[in-house]
Tab-separated table of N, CA, C and O in Angstrom:
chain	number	residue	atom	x	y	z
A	1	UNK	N	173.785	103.363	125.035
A	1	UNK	CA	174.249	104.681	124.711
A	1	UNK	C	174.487	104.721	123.216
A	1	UNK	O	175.024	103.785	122.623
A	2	UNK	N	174.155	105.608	122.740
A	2	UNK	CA	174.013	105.726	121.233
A	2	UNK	C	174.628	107.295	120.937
A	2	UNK	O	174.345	108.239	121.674
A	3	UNK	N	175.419	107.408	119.870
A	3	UNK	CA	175.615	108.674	119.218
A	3	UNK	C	174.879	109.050	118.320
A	3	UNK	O	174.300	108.155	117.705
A	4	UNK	N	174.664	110.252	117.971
A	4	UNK	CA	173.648	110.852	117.418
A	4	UNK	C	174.132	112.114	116.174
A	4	UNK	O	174.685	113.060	116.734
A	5	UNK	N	174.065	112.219	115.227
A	5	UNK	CA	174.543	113.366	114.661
A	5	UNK	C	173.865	114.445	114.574
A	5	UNK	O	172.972	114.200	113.763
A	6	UNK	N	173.759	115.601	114.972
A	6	UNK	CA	172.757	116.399	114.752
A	6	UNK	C	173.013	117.608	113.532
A	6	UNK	O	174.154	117.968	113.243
A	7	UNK	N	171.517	118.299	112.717
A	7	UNK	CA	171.594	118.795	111.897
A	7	UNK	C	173.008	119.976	111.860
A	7	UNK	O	173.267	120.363	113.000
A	8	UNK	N	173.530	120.323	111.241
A	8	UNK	CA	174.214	121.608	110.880
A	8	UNK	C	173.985	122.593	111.497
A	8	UNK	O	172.956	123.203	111.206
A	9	UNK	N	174.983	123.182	112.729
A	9	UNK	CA	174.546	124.761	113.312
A	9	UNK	C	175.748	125.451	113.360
A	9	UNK	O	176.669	125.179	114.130
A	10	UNK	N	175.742	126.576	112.323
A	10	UNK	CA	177.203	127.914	111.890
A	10	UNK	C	178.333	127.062	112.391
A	10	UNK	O	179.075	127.109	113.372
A	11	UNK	N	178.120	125.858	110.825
A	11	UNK	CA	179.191	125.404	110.591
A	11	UNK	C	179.987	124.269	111.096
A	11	UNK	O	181.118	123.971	110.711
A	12	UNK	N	179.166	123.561	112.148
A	12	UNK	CA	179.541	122.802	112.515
A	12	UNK	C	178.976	121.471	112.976
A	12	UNK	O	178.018	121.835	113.657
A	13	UNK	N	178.993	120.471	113.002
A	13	UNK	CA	178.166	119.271	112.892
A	13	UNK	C	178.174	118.784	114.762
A	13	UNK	O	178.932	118.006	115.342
A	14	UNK	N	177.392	119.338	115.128
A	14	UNK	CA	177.415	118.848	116.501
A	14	UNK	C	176.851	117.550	116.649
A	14	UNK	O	176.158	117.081	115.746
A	15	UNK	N	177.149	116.737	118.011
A	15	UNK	CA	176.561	115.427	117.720
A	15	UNK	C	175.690	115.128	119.407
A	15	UNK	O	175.773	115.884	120.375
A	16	UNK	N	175.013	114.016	119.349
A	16	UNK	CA	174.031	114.037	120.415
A	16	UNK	C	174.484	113.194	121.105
A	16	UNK	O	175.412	112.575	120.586
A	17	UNK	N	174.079	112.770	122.542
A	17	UNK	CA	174.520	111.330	123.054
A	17	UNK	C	172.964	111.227	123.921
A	17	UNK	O	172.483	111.999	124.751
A	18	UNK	N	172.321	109.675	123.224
A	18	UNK	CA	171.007	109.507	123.442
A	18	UNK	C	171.533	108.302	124.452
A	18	UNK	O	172.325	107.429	124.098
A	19	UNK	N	170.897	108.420	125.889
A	19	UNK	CA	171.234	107.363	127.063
A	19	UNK	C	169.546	106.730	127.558
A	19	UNK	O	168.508	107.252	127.965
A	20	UNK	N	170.086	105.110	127.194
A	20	UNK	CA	168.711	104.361	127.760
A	20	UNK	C	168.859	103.879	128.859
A	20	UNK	O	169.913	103.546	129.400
A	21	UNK	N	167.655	103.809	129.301
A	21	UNK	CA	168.081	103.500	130.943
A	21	UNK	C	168.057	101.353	131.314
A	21	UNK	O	166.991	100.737	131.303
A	22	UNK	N	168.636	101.056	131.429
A	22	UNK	CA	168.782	99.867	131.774
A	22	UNK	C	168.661	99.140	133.213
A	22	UNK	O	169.504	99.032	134.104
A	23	UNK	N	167.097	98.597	133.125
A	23	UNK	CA	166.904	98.257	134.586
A	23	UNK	C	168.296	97.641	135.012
A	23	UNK	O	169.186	97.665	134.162
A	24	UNK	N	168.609	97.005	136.446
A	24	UNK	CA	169.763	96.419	136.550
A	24	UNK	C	169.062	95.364	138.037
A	24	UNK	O	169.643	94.728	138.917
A	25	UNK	N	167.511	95.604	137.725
A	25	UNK	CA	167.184	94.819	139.037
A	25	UNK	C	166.711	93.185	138.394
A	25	UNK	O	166.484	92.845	137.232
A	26	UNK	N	166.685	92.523	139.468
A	26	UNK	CA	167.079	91.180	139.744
A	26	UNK	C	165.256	90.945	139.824
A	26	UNK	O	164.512	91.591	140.562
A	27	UNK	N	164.740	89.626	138.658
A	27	UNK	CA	163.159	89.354	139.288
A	27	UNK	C	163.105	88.799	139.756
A	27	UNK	O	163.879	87.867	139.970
A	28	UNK	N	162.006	89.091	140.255
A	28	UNK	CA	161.133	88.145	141.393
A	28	UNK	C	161.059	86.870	141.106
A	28	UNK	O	160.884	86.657	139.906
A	29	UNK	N	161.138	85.833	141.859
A	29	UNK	CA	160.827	84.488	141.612
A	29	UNK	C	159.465	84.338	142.094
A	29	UNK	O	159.093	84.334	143.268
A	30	UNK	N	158.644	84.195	140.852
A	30	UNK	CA	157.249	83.856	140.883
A	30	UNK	C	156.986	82.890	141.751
A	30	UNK	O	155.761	82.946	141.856
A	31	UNK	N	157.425	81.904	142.545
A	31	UNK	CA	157.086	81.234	144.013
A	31	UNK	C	156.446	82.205	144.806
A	31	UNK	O	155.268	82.319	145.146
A	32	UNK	N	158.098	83.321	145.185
A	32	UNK	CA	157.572	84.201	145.928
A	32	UNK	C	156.685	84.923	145.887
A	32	UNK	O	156.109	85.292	146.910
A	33	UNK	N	156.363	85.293	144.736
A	33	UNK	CA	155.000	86.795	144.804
A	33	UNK	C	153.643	85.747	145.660
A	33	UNK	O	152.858	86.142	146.522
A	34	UNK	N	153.723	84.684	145.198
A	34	UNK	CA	152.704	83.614	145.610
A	34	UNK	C	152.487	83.822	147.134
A	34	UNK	O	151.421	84.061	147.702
A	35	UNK	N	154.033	83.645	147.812
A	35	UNK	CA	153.731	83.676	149.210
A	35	UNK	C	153.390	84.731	150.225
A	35	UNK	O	153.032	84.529	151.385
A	36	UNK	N	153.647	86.566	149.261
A	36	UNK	CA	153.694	87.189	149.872
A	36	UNK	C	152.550	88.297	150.024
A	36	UNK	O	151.947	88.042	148.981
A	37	UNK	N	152.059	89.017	150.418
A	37	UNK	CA	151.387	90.397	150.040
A	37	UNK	C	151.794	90.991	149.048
A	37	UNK	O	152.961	90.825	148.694
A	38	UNK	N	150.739	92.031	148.183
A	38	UNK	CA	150.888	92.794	147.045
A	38	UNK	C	152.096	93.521	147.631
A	38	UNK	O	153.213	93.594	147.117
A	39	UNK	N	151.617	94.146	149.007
A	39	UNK	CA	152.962	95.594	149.737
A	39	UNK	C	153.816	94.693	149.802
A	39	UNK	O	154.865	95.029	149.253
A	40	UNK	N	153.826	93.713	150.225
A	40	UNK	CA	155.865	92.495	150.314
A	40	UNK	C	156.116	92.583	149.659
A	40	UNK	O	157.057	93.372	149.561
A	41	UNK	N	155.613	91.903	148.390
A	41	UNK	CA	155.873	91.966	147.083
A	41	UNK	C	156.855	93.528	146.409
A	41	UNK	O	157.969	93.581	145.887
A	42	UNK	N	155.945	94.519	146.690
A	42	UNK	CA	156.680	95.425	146.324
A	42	UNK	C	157.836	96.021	146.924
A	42	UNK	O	158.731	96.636	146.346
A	43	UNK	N	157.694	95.713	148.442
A	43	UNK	CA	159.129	95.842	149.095
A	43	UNK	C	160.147	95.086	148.369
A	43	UNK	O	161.054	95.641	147.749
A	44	UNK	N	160.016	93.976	148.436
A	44	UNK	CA	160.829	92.885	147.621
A	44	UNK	C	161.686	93.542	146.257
A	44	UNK	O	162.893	93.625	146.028
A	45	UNK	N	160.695	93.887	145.618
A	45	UNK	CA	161.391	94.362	144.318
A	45	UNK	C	161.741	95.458	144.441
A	45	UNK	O	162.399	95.923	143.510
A	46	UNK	N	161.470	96.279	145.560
A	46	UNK	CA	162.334	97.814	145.820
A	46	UNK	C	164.222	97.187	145.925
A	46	UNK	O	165.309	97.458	145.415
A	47	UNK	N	163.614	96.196	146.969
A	47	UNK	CA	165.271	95.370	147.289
A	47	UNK	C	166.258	95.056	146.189
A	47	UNK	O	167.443	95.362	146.057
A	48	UNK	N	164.992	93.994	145.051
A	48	UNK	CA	166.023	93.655	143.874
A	48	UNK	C	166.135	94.844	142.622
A	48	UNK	O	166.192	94.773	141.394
A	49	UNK	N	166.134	95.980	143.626
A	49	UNK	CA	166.214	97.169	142.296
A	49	UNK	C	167.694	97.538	142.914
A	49	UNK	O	168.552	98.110	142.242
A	50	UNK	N	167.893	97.109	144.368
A	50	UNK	CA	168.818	97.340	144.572
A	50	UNK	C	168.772	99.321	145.754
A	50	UNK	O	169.605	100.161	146.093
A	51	UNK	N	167.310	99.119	145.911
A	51	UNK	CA	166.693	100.248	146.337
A	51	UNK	C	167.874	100.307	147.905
A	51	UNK	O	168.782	99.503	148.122
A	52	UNK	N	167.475	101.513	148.803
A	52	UNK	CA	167.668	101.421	150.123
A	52	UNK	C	166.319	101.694	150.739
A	52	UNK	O	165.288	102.094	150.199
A	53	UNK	N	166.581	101.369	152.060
A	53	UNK	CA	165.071	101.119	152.846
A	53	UNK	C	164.301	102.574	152.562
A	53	UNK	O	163.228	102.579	151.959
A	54	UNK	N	164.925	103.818	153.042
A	54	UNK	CA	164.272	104.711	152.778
A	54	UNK	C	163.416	105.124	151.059
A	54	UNK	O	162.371	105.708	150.771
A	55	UNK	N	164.790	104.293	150.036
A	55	UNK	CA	163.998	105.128	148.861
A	55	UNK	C	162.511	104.427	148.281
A	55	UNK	O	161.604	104.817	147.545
A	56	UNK	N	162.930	102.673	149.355
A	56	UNK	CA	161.465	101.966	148.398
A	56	UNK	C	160.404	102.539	149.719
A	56	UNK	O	159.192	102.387	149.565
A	57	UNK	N	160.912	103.175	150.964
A	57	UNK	CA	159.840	103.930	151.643
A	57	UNK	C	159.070	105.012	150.995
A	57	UNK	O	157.844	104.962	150.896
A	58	UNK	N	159.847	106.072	150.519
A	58	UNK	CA	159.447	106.890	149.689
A	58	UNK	C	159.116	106.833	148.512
A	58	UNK	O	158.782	107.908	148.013
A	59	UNK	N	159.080	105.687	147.693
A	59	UNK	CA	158.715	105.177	146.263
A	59	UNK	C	156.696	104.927	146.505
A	59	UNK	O	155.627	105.358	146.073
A	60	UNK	N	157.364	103.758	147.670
A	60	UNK	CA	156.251	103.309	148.026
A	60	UNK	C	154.708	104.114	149.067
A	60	UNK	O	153.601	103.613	149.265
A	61	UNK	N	155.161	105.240	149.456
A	61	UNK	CA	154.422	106.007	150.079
A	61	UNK	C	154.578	105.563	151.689
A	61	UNK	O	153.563	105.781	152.351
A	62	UNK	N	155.661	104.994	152.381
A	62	UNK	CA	155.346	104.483	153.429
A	62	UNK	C	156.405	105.248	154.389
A	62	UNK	O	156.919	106.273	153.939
A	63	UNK	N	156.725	104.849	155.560
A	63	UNK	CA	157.312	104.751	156.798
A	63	UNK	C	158.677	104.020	156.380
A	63	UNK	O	158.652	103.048	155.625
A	64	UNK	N	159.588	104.413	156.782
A	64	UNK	CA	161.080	103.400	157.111
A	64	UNK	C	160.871	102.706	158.459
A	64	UNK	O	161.858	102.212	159.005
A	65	UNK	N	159.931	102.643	158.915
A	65	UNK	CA	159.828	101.632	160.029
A	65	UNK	C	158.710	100.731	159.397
A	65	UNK	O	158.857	99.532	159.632
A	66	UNK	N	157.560	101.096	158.599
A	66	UNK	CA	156.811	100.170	157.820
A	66	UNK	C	157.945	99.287	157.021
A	66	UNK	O	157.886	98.113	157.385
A	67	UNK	N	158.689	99.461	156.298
A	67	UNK	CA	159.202	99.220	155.252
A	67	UNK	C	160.072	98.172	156.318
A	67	UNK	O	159.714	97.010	156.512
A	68	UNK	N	161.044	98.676	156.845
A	68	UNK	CA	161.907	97.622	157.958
A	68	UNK	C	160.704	95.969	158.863
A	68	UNK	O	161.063	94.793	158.936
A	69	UNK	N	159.519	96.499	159.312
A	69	UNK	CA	158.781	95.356	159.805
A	69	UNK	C	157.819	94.511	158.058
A	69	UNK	O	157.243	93.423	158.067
A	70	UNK	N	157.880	94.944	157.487
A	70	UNK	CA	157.724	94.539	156.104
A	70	UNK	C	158.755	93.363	155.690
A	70	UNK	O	158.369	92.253	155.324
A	71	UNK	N	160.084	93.733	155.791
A	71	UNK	CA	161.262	93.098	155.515
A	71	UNK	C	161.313	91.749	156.518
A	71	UNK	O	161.485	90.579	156.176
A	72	UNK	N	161.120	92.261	157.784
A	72	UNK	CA	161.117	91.037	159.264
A	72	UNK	C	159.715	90.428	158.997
A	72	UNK	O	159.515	89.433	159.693
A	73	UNK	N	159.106	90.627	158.506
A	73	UNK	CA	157.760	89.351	157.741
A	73	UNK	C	158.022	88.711	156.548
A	73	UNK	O	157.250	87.847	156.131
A	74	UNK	N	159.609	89.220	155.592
A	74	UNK	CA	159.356	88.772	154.334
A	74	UNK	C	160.041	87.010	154.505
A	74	UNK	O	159.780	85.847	154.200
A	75	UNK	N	161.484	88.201	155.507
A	75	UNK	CA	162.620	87.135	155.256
A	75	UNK	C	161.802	85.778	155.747
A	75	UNK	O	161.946	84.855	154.946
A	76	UNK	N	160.965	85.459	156.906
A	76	UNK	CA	160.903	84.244	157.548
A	76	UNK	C	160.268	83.369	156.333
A	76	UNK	O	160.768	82.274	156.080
A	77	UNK	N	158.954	83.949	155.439
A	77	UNK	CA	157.899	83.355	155.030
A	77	UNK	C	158.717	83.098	153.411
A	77	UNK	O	158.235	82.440	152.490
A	78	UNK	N	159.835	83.697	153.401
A	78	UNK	CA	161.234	83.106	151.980
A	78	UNK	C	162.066	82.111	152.469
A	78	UNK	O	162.898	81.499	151.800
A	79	UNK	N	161.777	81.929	153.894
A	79	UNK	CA	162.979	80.745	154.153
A	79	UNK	C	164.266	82.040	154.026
A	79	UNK	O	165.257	81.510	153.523
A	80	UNK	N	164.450	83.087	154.238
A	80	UNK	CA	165.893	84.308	154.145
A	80	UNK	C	165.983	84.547	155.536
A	80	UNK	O	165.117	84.606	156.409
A	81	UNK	N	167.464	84.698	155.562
A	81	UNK	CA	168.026	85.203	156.542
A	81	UNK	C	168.269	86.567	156.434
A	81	UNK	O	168.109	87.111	157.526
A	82	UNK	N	168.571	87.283	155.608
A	82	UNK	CA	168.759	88.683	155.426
A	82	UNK	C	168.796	89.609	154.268
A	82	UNK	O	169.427	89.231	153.281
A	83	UNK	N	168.259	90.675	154.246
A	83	UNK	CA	168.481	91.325	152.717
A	83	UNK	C	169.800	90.836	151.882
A	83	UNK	O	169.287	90.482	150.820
A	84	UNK	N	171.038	90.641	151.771
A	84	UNK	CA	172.352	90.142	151.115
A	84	UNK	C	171.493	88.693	150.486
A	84	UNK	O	171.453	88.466	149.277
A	85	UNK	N	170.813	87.755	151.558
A	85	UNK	CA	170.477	86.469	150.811
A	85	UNK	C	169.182	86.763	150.164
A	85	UNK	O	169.474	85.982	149.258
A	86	UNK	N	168.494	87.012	149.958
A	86	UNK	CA	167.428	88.120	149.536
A	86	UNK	C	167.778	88.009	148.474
A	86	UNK	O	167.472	86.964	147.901
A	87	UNK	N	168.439	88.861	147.865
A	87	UNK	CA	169.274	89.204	146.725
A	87	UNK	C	170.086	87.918	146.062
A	87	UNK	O	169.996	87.628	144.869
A	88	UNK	N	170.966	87.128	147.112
A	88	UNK	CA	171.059	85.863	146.206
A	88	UNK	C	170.483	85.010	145.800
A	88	UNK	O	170.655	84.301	144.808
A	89	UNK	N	169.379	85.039	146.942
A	89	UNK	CA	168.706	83.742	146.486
A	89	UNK	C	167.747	84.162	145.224
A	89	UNK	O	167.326	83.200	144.581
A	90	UNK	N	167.441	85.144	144.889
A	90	UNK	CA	166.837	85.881	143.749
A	90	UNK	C	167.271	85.785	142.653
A	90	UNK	O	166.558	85.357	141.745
A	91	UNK	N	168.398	86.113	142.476
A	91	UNK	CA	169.631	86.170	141.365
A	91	UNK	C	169.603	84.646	141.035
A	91	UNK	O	169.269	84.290	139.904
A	92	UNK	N	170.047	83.462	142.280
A	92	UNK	CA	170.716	82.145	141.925
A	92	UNK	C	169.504	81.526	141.219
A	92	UNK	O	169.665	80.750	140.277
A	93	UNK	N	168.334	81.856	141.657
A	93	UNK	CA	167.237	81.523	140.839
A	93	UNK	C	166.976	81.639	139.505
A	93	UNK	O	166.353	80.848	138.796
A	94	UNK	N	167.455	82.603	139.226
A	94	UNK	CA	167.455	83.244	137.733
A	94	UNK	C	168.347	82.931	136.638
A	94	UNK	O	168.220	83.505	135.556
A	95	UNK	N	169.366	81.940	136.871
A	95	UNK	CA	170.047	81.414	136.483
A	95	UNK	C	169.549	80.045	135.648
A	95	UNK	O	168.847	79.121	136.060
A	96	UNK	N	170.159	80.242	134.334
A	96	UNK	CA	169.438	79.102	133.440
A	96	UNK	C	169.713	77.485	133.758
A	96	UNK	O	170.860	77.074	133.931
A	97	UNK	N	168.718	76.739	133.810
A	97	UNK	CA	168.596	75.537	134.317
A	97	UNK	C	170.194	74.352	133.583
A	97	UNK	O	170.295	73.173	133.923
């Protein structure tokens, strides 16, 4: 977030507020993209965007029941038990050696 001053208007110095957007999602651990489909793959990172099932349905052009049997093929072939470890085991990865 940045302030901004803007030119002079009757007299008064108005000012701007310029907002960048800051991903806040978690990457992929390049193992995984290895093990999965291009569409897993992108489910996956709907997850570490922190998405819900419906919005990486609708991001992605699909079904919330595609998107849910997507998820029940990801977790087994990650060694995951559930979207929550999903997310940790993503994160704990990312963590400097």
């Amino acid at each position: 977030m940045t302030f901004v001053e803007l030119p002079e208007q009757r007299g008064s110095r108005p000012w701007g507020l310029v907002l960048q957007e800051c991903s806040r999602a978690i990457p992929m651990p390049e193992p995984w993209r290895q093990k999965l489909s291009r569409r897993e793959a992108e489910v996956v990172e709907g997850v570490l965007s922190n998405w819900t099932n419906e919005t990486i349905a609708e991001d992605l052009g699909l079904t919330l029941n595609t998107v849910k049997t997507h998820l029940r093929n990801i977790f087994p072939k990650l060694g995951i038990e559930s979207r929550t470890d999903l997310l940790y085991q993503a994160a704990w990865r990312q963590k400097p050696g």
